[in-house]
Structures are given as structure tokens and as C-alpha cells.
Coordinates of C-alpha atoms and ligand atoms in Angstrom, one line a residue:
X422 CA -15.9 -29.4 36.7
X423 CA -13.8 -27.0 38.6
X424 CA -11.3 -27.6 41.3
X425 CA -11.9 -27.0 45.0
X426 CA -9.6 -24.4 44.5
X427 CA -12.6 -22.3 42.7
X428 CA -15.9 -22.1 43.9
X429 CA -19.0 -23.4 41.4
X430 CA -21.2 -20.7 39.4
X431 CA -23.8 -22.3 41.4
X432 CA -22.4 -21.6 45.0
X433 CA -21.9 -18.3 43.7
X434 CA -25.4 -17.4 42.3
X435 CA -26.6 -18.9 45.7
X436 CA -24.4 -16.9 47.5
X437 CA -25.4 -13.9 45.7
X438 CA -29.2 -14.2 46.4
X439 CA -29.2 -15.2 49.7
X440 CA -27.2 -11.4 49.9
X441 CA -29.9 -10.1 47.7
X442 CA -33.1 -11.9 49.6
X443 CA -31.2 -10.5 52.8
X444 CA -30.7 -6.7 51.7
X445 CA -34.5 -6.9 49.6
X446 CA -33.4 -6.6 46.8
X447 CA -34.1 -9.5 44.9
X448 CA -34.3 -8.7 41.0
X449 CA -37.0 -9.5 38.9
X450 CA -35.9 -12.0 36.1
X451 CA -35.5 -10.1 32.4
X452 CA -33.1 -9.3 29.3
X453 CA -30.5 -7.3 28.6
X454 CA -28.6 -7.3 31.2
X455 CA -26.3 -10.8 32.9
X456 CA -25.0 -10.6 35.8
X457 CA -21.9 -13.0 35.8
X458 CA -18.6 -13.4 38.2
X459 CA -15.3 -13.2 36.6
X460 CA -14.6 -15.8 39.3
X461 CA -15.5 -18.7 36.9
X462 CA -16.7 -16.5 34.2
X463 CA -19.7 -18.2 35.2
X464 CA -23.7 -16.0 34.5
X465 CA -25.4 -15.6 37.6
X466 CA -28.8 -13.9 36.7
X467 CA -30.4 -12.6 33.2
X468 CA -31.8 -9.1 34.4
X469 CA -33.9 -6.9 32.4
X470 CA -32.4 -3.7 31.2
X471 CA -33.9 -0.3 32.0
X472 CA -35.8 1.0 28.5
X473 CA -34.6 4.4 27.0
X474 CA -38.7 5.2 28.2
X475 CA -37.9 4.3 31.8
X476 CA -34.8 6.2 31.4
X477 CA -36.5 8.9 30.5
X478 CA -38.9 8.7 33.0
X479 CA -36.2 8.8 35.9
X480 CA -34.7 11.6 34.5
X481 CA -38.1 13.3 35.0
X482 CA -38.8 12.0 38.6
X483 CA -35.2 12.8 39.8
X484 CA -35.7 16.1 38.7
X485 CA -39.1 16.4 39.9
X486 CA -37.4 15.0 42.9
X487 CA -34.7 17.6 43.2
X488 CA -37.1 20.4 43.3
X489 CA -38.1 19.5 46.4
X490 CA -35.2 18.4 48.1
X491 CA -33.0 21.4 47.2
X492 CA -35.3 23.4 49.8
X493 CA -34.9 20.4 52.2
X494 CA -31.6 22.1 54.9
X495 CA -28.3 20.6 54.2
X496 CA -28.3 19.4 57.6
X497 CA -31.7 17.5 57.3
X498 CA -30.4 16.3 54.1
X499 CA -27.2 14.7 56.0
X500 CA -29.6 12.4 58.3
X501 CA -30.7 10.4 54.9
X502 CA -26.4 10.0 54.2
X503 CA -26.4 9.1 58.0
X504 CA -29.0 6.4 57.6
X505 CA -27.1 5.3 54.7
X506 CA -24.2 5.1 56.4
X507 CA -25.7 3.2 59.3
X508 CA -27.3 0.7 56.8
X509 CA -23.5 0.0 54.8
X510 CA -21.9 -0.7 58.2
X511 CA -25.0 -3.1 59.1
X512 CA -24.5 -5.1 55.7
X513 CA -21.0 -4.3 55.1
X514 CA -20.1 -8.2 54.9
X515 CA -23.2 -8.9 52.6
X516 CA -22.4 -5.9 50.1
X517 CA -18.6 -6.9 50.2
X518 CA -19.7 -10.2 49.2
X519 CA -21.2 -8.9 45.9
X520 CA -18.6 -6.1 45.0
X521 CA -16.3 -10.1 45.5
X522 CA -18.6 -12.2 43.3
X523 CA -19.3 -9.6 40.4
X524 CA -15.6 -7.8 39.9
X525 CA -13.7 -10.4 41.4
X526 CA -12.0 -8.7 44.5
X527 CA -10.4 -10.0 47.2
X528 CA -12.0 -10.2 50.7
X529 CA -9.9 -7.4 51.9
X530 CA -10.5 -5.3 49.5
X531 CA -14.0 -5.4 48.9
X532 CA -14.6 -5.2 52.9
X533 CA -12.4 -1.8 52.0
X534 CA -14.4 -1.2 49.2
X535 CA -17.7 -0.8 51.5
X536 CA -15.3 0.5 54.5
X537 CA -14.8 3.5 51.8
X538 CA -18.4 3.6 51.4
X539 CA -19.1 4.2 55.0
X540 CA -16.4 7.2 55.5
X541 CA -17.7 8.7 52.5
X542 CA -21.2 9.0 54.1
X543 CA -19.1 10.0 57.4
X544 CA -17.4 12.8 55.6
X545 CA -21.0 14.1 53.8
X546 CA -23.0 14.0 57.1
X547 CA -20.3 16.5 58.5
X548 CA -20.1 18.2 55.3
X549 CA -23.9 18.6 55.0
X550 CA -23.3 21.5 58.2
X551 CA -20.2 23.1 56.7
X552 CA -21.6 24.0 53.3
X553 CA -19.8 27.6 53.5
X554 CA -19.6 30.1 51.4
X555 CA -17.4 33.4 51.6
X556 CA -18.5 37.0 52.4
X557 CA -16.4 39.6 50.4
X558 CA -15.6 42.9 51.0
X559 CA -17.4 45.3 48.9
X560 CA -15.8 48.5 47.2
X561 CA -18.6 50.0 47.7
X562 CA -19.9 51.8 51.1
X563 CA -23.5 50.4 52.2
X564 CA -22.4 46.9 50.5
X565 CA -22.4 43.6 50.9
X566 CA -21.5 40.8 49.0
X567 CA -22.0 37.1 49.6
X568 CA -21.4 33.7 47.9
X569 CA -23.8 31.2 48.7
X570 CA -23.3 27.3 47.1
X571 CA -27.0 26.1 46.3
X572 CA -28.1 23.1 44.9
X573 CA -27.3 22.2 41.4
X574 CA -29.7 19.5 40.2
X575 CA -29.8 16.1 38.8
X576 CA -26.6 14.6 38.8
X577 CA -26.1 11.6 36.4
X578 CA -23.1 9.3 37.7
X579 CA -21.6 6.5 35.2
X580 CA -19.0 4.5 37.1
X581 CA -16.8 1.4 36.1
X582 CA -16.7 -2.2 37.1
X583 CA -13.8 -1.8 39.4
X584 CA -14.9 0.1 42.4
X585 CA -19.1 -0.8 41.5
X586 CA -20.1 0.8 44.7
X587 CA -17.4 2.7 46.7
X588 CA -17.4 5.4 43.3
X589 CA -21.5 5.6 43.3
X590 CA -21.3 6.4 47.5
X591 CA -18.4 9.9 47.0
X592 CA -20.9 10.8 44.6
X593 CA -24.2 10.2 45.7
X594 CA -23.2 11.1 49.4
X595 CA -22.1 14.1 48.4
X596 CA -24.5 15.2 45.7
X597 CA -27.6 14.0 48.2
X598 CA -26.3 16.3 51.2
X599 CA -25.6 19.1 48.6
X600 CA -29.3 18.9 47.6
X601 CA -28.8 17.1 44.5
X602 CA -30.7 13.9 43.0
X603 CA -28.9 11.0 41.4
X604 CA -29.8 9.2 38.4
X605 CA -26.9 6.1 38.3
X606 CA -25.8 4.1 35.2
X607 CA -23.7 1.8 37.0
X608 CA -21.1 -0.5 34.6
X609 CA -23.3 -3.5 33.1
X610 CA -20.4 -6.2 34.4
X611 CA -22.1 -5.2 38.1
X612 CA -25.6 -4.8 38.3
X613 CA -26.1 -6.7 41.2
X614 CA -24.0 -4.4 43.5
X615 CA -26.0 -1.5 41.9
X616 CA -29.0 -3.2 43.2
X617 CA -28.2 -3.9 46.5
X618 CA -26.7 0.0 46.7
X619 CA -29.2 1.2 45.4
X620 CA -32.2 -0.8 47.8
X621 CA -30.3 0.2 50.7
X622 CA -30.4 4.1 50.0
X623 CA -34.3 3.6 49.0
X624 CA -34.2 1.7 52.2
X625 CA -32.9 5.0 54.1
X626 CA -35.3 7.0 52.3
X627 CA -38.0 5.6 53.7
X628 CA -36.6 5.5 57.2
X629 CA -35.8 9.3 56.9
X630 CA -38.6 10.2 54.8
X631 CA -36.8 11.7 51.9
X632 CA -38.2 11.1 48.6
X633 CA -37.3 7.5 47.0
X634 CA -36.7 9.7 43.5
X635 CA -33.2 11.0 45.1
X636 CA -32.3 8.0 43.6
X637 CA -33.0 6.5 40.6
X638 CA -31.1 3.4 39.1
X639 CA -30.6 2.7 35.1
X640 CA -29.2 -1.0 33.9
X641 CA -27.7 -1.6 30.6
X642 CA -25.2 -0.5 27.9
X643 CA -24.0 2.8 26.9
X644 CA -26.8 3.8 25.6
X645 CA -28.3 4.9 28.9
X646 CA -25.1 6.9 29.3
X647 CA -25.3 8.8 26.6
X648 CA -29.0 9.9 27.3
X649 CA -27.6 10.8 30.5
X650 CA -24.7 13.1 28.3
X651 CA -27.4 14.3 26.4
X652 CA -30.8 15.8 28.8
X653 CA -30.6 18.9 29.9
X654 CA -31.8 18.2 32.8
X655 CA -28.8 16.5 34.0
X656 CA -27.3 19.3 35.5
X657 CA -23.8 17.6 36.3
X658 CA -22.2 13.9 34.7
X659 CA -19.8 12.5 36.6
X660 CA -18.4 9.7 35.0
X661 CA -15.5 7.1 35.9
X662 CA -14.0 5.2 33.4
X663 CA -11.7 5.0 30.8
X664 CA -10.2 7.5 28.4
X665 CA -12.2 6.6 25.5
X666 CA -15.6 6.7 27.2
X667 CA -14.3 10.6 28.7
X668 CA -13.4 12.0 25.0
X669 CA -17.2 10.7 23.9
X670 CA -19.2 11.8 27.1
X671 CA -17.3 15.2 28.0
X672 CA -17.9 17.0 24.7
X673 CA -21.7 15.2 24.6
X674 CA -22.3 17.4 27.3
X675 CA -20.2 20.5 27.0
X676 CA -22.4 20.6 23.6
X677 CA -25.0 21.4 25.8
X678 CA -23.2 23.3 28.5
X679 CA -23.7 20.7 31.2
X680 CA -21.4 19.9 33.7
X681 CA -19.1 16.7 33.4
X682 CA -16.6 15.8 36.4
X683 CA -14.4 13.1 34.6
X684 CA -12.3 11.0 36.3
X685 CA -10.6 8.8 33.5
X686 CA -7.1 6.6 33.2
X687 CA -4.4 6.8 35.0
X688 CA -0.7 5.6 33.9
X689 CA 0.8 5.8 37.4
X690 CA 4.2 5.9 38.5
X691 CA 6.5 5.6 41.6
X692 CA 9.9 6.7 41.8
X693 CA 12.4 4.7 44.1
X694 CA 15.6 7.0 44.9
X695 CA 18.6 5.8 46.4
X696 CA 17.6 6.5 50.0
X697 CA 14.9 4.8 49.9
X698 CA 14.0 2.1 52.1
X699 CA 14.1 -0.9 49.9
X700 CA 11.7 -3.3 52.0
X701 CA 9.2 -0.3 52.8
X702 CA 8.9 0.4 48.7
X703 CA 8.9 -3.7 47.8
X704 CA 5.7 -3.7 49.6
X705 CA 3.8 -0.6 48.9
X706 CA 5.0 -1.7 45.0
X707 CA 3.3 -5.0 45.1
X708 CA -0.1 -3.8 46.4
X709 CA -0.2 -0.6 43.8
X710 CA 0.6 -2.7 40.9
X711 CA -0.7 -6.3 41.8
X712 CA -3.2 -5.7 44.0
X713 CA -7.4 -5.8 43.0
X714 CA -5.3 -7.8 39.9
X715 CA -3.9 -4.3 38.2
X716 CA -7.7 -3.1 38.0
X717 CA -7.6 0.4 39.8
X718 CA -6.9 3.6 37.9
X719 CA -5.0 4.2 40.7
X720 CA -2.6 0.7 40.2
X721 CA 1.0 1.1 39.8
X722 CA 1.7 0.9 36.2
X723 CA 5.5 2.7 35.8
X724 CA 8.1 1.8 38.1
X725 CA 10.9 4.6 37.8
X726 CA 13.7 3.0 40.1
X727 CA 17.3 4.7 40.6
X728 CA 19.9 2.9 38.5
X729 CA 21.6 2.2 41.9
X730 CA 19.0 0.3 44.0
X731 CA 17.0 -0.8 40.8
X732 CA 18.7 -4.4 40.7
X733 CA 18.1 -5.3 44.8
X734 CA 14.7 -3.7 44.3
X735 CA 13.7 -6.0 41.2
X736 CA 15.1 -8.3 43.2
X737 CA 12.4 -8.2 46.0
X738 CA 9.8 -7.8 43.5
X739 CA 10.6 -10.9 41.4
X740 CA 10.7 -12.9 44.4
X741 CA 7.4 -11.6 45.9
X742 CA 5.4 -12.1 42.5
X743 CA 7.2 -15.7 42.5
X744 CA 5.3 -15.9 45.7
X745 CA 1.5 -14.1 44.8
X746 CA -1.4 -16.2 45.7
X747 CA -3.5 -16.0 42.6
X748 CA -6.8 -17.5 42.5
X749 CA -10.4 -17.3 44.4
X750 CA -10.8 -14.0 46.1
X751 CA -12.7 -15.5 48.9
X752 CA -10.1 -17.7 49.9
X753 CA -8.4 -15.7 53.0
X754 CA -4.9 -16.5 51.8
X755 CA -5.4 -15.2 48.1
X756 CA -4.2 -11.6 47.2
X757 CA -4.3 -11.8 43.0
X758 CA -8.4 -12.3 42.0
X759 CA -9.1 -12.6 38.4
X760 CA -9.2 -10.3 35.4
X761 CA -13.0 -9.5 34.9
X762 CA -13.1 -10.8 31.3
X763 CA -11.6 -12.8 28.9
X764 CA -10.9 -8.6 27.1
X765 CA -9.1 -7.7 29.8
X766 CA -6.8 -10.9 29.5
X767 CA -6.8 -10.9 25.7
X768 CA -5.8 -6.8 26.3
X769 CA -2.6 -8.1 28.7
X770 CA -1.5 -10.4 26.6
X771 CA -1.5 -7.7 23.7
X772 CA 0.0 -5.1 26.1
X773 CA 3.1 -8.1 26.4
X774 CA 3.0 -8.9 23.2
X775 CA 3.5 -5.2 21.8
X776 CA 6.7 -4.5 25.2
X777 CA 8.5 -7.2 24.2
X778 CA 8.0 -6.9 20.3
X779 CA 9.1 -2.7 21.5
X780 CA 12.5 -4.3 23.1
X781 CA 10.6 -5.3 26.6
X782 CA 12.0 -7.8 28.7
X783 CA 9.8 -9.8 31.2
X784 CA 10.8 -10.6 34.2
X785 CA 7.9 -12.1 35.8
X786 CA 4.7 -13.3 35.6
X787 CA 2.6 -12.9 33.2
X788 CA 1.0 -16.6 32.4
X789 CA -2.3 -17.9 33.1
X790 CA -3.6 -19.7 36.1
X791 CA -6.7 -22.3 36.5
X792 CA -7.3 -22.2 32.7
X793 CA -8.0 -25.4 32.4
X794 CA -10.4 -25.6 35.7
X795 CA -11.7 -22.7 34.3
X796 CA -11.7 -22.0 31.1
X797 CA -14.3 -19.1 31.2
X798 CA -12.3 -16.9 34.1
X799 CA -9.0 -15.0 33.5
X800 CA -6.6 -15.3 36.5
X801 CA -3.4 -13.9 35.3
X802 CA -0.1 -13.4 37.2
X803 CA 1.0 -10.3 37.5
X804 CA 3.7 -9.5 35.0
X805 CA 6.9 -7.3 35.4
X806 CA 8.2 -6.2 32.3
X807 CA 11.8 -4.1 31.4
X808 CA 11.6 -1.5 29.1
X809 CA 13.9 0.9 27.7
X810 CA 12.1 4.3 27.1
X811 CA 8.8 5.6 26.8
X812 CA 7.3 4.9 23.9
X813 CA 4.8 2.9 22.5
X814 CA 2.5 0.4 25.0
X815 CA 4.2 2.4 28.0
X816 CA 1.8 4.9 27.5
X817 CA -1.6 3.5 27.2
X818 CA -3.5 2.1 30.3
X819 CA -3.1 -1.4 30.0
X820 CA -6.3 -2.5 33.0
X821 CA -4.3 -5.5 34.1
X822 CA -1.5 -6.0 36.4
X823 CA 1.8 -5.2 34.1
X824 CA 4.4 -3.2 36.1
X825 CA 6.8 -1.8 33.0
X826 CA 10.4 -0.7 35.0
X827 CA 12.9 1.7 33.8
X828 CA 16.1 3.0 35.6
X829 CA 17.0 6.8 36.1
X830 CA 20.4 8.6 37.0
X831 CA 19.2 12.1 38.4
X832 CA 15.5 13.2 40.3
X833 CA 14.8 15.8 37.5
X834 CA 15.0 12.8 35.2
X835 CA 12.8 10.7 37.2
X836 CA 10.4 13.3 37.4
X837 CA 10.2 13.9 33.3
X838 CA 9.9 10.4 33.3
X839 CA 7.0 10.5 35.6
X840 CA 5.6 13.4 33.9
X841 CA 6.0 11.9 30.3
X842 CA 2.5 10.3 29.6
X843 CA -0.5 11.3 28.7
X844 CA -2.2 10.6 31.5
X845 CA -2.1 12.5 35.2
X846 CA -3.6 10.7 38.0
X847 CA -1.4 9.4 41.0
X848 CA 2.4 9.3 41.4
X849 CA 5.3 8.1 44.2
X850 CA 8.1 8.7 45.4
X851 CA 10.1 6.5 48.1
X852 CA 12.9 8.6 49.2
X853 CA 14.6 9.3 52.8
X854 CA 15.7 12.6 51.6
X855 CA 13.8 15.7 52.4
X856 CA 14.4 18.0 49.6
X857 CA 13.6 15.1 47.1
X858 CA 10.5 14.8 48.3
X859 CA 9.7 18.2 48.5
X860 CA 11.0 18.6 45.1
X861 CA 8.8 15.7 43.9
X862 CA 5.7 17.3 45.6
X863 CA 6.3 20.9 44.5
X864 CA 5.1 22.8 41.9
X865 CA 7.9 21.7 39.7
X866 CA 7.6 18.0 40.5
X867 CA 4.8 15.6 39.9
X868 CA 2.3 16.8 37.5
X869 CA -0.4 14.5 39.0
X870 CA -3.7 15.3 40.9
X871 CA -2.3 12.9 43.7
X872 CA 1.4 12.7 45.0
X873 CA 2.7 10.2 47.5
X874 CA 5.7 10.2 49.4
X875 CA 6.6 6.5 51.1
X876 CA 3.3 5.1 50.4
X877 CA 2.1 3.3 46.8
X878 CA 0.0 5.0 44.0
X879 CA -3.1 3.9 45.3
X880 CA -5.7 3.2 47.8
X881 CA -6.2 7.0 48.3
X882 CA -8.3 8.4 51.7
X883 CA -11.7 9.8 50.9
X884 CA -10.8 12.6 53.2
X885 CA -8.4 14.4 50.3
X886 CA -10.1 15.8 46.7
X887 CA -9.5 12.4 44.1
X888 CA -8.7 12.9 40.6
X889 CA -6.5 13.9 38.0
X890 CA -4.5 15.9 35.3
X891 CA -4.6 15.4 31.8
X892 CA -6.1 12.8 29.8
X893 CA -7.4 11.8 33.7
X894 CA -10.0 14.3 32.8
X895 CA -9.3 17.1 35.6
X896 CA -12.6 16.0 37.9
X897 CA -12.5 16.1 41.8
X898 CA -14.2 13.9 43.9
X899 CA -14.6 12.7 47.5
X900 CA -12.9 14.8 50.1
X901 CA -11.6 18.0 50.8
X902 CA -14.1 20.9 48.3
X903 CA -14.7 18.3 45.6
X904 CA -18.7 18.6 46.5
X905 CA -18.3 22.3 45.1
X906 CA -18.8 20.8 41.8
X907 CA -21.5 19.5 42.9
X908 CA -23.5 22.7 43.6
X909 CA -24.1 26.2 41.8
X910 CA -22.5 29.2 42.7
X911 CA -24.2 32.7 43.5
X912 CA -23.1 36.1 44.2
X913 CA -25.1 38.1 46.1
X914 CA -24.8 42.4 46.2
X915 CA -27.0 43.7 48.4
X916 CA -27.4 47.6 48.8
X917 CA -28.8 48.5 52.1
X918 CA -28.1 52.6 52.1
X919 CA -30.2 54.7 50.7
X920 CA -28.1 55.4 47.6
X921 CA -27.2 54.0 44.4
X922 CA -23.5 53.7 43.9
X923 CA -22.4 52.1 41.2
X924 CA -19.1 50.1 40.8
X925 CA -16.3 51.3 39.3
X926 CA -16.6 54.9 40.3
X927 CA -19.0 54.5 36.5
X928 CA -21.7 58.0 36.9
X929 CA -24.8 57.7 35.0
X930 CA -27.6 60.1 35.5
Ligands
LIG1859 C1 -10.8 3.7 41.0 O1 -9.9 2.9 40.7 O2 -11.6 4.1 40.1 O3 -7.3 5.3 45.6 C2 -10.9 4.4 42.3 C3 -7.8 4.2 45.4 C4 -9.3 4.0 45.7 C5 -10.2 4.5 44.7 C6 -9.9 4.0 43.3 N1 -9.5 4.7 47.0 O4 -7.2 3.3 44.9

């Protein structure tokens, strides 16, 4: 029996269909699929997985959907995003309450999770009026040349177990108001969030009277994926998840010319320089690398710490992971959930292992918690680890919460450091000095897609293009003109004299 400090698989499966029975979106009982919480490693529900037939078929209804709703106007198109919208902030506690029982977050964070989901669909109602394109000067007289974005198509979107509905909303948000249709192969470890995501959007369908195809929702393994990678008639993948998964579905689809928007591992780091406020950093440090338990591509994984202000920083740290509340994420006073499976804690301890057998030193965390009340979940303290160079474990994304620390002399050391991996996706640095931060932010600086100054490595704004460099995988998504991927460009020369002129002063008859 498990403590009072854990909540029973019972409670929880309770909890989750009263959610369900609340949003409609009761599944019907099958195989293939099990839902289960990492929160006592507990399964919830068996659900049946979508056939490669059924798959199949919603590939052909999304694009017989899109054909429709491509001539629907943008701005039209925003009211079902608005709906949507309106629907998350009505069940924002309910669908938080899911993202907390299936990946294990804490209350805060999935609330943010679903707050993220909201100011996506904020951002893509506004964006569905501001679809511009450019008008270009035309060498030639009686010319005039236009760009206009139309819609692309189906738009397949794989996403991971760690953000299992704020990653489906920038993409279907966007891709819905840019006149696309969505066929979704949320991660298997989450299938109930899917469900309730996707019964709300069906929900605003019908309220808006856009067709339910829009949307279409596969469960199961990879295999769905890579029928995704591989019809033609998925005009775009987008696809969040690790590197391996990117190096199998980007060239499945470039084989075929389709589009992929990959937004793979990160191996993030934050630079603390001399100046730096030491308190301000401690903070923004713990949330980046302990925070949703080390499970964001955007955690904290490299701490690159002046040799000056490296011991009173560690010092801070070490005391404040002394401190971490680890355990059930629906407890208000816990910050550190659990790892999402027994992998991810058997990957952790192998990620240790292999530092300290490199020359590593920990110093802090990494043991277990609540094993015995519950042997089936994986709640692991964060760990803090010293290393000495780059090699080796450094480099690979470990998903768990290891923070490896290193010490630098000079900024253009720091920033090779930061710079040295394989992977590109968010960086820090925590300076008072101007022209270090400038330095770290220019074109010479950090080589990632995002670059913080006094702030951690993650929890990004949707409002700014997310992605990154690299083995990252070079997508853009969310804010800023990430939804130009998700439509087709075209140029337009019209003649309107009376004369053909052609371009490059060419004669010809
Ligand atoms: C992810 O971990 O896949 O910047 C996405 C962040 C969040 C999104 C993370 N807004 O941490």
C-alpha cells in the first residue's frame, strides 16, 4: 500500500474520468494502448490503438477536410481557434489535471502548461488577420509582383510526453488558422490528454461549424508516425521529440519532399559571469534544471559558472536541492514530480554512472525517493554533478534532472563551451555587464535558436519563434513568423500593359 504521501492508482483513474466524463470524452475500452501515471507507475485505462486502416482513413478525411477549409478566410478560420481558446480557459483546471496524472507535472506547471495553450490560440486568432504577404517592386514597367502565403495542407504533428498538450495547441492553432488540417500522433505515455484536447477542438468545431475532420486523432506506437513520414498527403510533419526519432522521421520525409519542422534535444547551458547576481541566477538555475523533474528540452543541463563566483554559487545550489520537495505533483508544496518511467530512471542512473566513471564528481542528489511506497514510480532527486571537460555523457541529452558544472576563466571560453555540443536549443547568460551580454547574444555568441540574458534556459513565451540549431533540428514554432512553415508560398507577376516585356532585358521575337 502506498503512503499518504502518494495518491492510489485508484484515486487517480477516478480522478481522471470524472475529467474525462466532464470534458465528453470518455474512451471506449480497447488494446494497444495503457494509459498509466508515472505518479505510482500505476495503469489507468487499456485503450484501443488506432489501426494503420483508420490511420489511413484520417489521412484521407483531413485531406478531404483541408480542401475545404483552405477556402474558408483566415479570419473566419480564427473564430474555431477562438472557441478553442474559450473552451481551454473554461476547463483549464480539468485538462491541467490530466497533463498532472499522465506526465507527472506539478500543479503549477501543468496549469502553465494549459495557460500556454490558451495564449497560443490568443496569438493565432490575431494572427489569422495578419497573414501578410509582401508586394515587390518589379523591374519591369506595367508590373506587379505579389507574395501571397496560402494554405499548405495536412499537417501531421508527433509530439512527446512532456508537454502532451501545450506542443499539439502552437501547432494546431496555428496550422488551423493558416488553413491547414491536423492529423496528431500524440506520445502513447499520454493518450488521455490527447483525448480530452482533441474532444474539446471537435467540441469548438461544432460550435463554429468548421468541419470535425480539421482534426483527426491517431493512438499508438511509432508505427502511426512513420505512416505519417511516409503519405504524401501530409504536406508538413512537425515532430517534437528526441534526436533519434528526428534522424529517422526527417529523411522519411525529405525522401518524399515533404516538409518536416523538427524540434529535437536540447543540451542547454547557462553561463554565470562574475557580475552576476548570485541569488537572481540560484533561482532561475533550479527551476531550468530541476524543474518538470529535468523533462523539458528546454531544462538546464550545462552549468558554465565563472571560476570566481562558481564556489558561492554551488553553494546556493547544493543547499536549495538539499531542500527540493520531491514527490506527488498535486501536493501544493511539491516542486520535483517523478521521472515518467522506470527508462528514464534506469537512463539517470547510467548518465551518473558513466560522469563519475568519466572523472564526475556529485555533489547532490541523485538518489531515489518513495521506492519502497512505490516501487513502480521513479521520483529521483535532482542530481548536480562536477565535471572536468566536455566529453563523453556531457554531450548527450540525459531526460532527467542532472545539472553537469564546469568553471571558465574568460566569456569567449564560456561561450565555446556553450557552443561545444551537438545540440542548439536554449542558452543563458547571468551577467550585470552590458557588453557581455551583448556579446553572448550576438552573432558571435550563443549559437542557439534561444538566448537568455538573466532569466533560465527555459519556460520560453509563445509570443517569440521556438526552436533550435543543430542536432535540435532547425524547426520554428509558436510565435513570431513560425506559422510561415506552415503555409505555401506564391509569387505572383501580373502584366497589366499592353506589352510583353520580358525580364532581364532577354529579346525574343
Ligand atoms: C518542450 O520541452 O518540448 O520553453 C517544450 C519551455 C516551454 C516549452 C517546452 N515553453 O520550456
Amino acid at each position: 500500500a502506498l503512503p499518504s504521501t502518494l495518491p492510489s492508482t485508484d484515486a487517480l483513474r477516478r480522478r481522471a474520468l470524472d475529467v474525462l466524463a466532464r470534458l465528453d470524452a470518455v474512451p471506449a475500452e480497447g488494446h494497444g494502448v495503457r494509459a498509466r501515471t508515472p505518479i505510482t507507475g500505476g495503469s489507468l485505462l487499456d485503450l484501443a490503438a488506432t489501426t494503420a486502416d483508420a490511420a489511413e482513413e484520417a489521412v484521407a478525411a483531413a485531406h478531404a477536410a483541408f480542401l475545404t477549409w483552405r477556402a474558408v478566410p483566415a479570419p473566419r478560420r480564427g473564430e474555431l481557434v477562438r472557441r478553442l481558446g474559450d473552451l481551454l480557459r473554461e476547463h483549464k483546471a480539468d485538462l491541467a489535471d490530466l497533463v498532472t496524472i499522465e506526465a507527472g507535472k506539478i500543479r503549477s506547471e501543468a496549469l502553465g502548461e494549459v495557460q500556454e495553450m490558451i495564449d497560443i490560440c490568443d496569438f493565432a486568432v490575431g494572427l489569422s488577420r495578419q497573414l501578410y504577404g509582401r508586394t515587390i517592386a518589379s523591374e519591369r514597367p506595367g508590373h506587379r509582383l505579389t507574395e501571397t502565403w496560402h494554405p499548405l495542407g495536412v499537417v501531421g504533428v508527433i509530439s512527446a510526453f512532456n508537454f502532451p498538450a501545450a506542443v499539439w495547441a502552437w501547432n494546431t492553432a496555428v496550422a488551423l488558422v493558416c488553413g491547414d488540417t491536423v492529423v496528431w500522433k500524440p506520445s502513447e505515455l499520454t493518450p488521455l490528454t490527447a483525448l480530452a484536447c482533441d474532444r474539446l477542438l471537435a467540441r469548438a468545431a461544432d460550435e463554429t461549424g468548421a468541419p470535425r475532420e480539421v482534426h483527426r486523432l491517431l493512438l499508438g506506437d511509432r508505427v502511426l508516425g512513420e505512416l505519417l513520414a511516409d503519405d504524401p498527403r501530409v504536406a508538413l510533419v512537425s515532430a517534437t521529440g528526441s534526436v533519434r526519432m528526428g534522424r529517422q522521421v526527417g529523411p522519411r520525409v525529405a525522401a518524399r519532399f515533404g516538409r518536416t519542422l523538427l524540434e529535437l534535444g536540447g543540451n542547454n547551458a547557462a553561463v554565470v559571469a562574475p557580475s552576476a547576481d548570485l541569488d537572481l541566477a540560484a533561482s532561475a538555475i533550479v527551476f531550468a534544471a530541476a524543474g518538470t523533474a529535468g523533462q523539458r528540452c528546454t531544462t538546464l543541463r550545462r552549468l558554465i559558472a565563472h571560476e570566481d563566483v562558481a564556489g558561492a554559487l554551488l553553494d546556493r545550489l547544493t543547499s536549495a536541492y538539499g531542500r527540493l520537495p520531491i514527490g506527488d505533483p498535486f501536493d501544493d508544496a511539491t516542486l520535483v514530480g517523478p521521472l515518467i518511467t522506470g527508462q528514464a530512471h534506469d537512463a539517470m542512473r547510467h548518465a551518473l554512472d558513466t560522469a563519475r566513471a568519466e572523472g564526475g564528481k556529485l555533489l547532490a542528489g541523485g538518489g531515489r525517493r518513495l521506492a519502497q511506497a512505490a516501487p513502480a514510480a521513479f521520483y529521483a532527486e535532482p542530481a548536480i554533478v562536477r565535471v572536468e571537460g566536455q566529453n563523453g555523457i556531457v554531450r548527450e541529452e540525459t531526460f532527467a534532472p542532472i545539472l553537469y558544472v564546469q568553471t571558465y576563466r574568460t566569456l569567449d571560453e564560456a561561450i565555446a563551451l556553450n557552443n561545444a555540443v551537438p545540440q542548439g536549443l536554449s542558452s543563458s547568460v547571468f551577467t550585470r555587464d552590458v557588453g557581455e551580454a551583448e556579446l553572448f547574444t550576438s552573432a558571435t555568441g550563443s549559437d542557439c535558436g534561444i538566448v537568455n540574458v538573466n532569466i533560465g534556459t527555459s519556460g520560453a513565451e509563445i509570443g517569440g519563434a521556438f526552436g533550435g540549431e543543430k542536432e535540435t533540428g532547425g524547426g520554428r514554432e509558436s510565435g513570431s513568423d513560425a506559422w510561415r512553415a506552415y503555409m505555401r508560398r506564391s509569387t505572383a507577376t501580373v502584366n497589366y500593359s499592353d506589352r510583353l516585356t520580358l525580364a532581364q532585358n532577354v529579346s525574343f521575337l
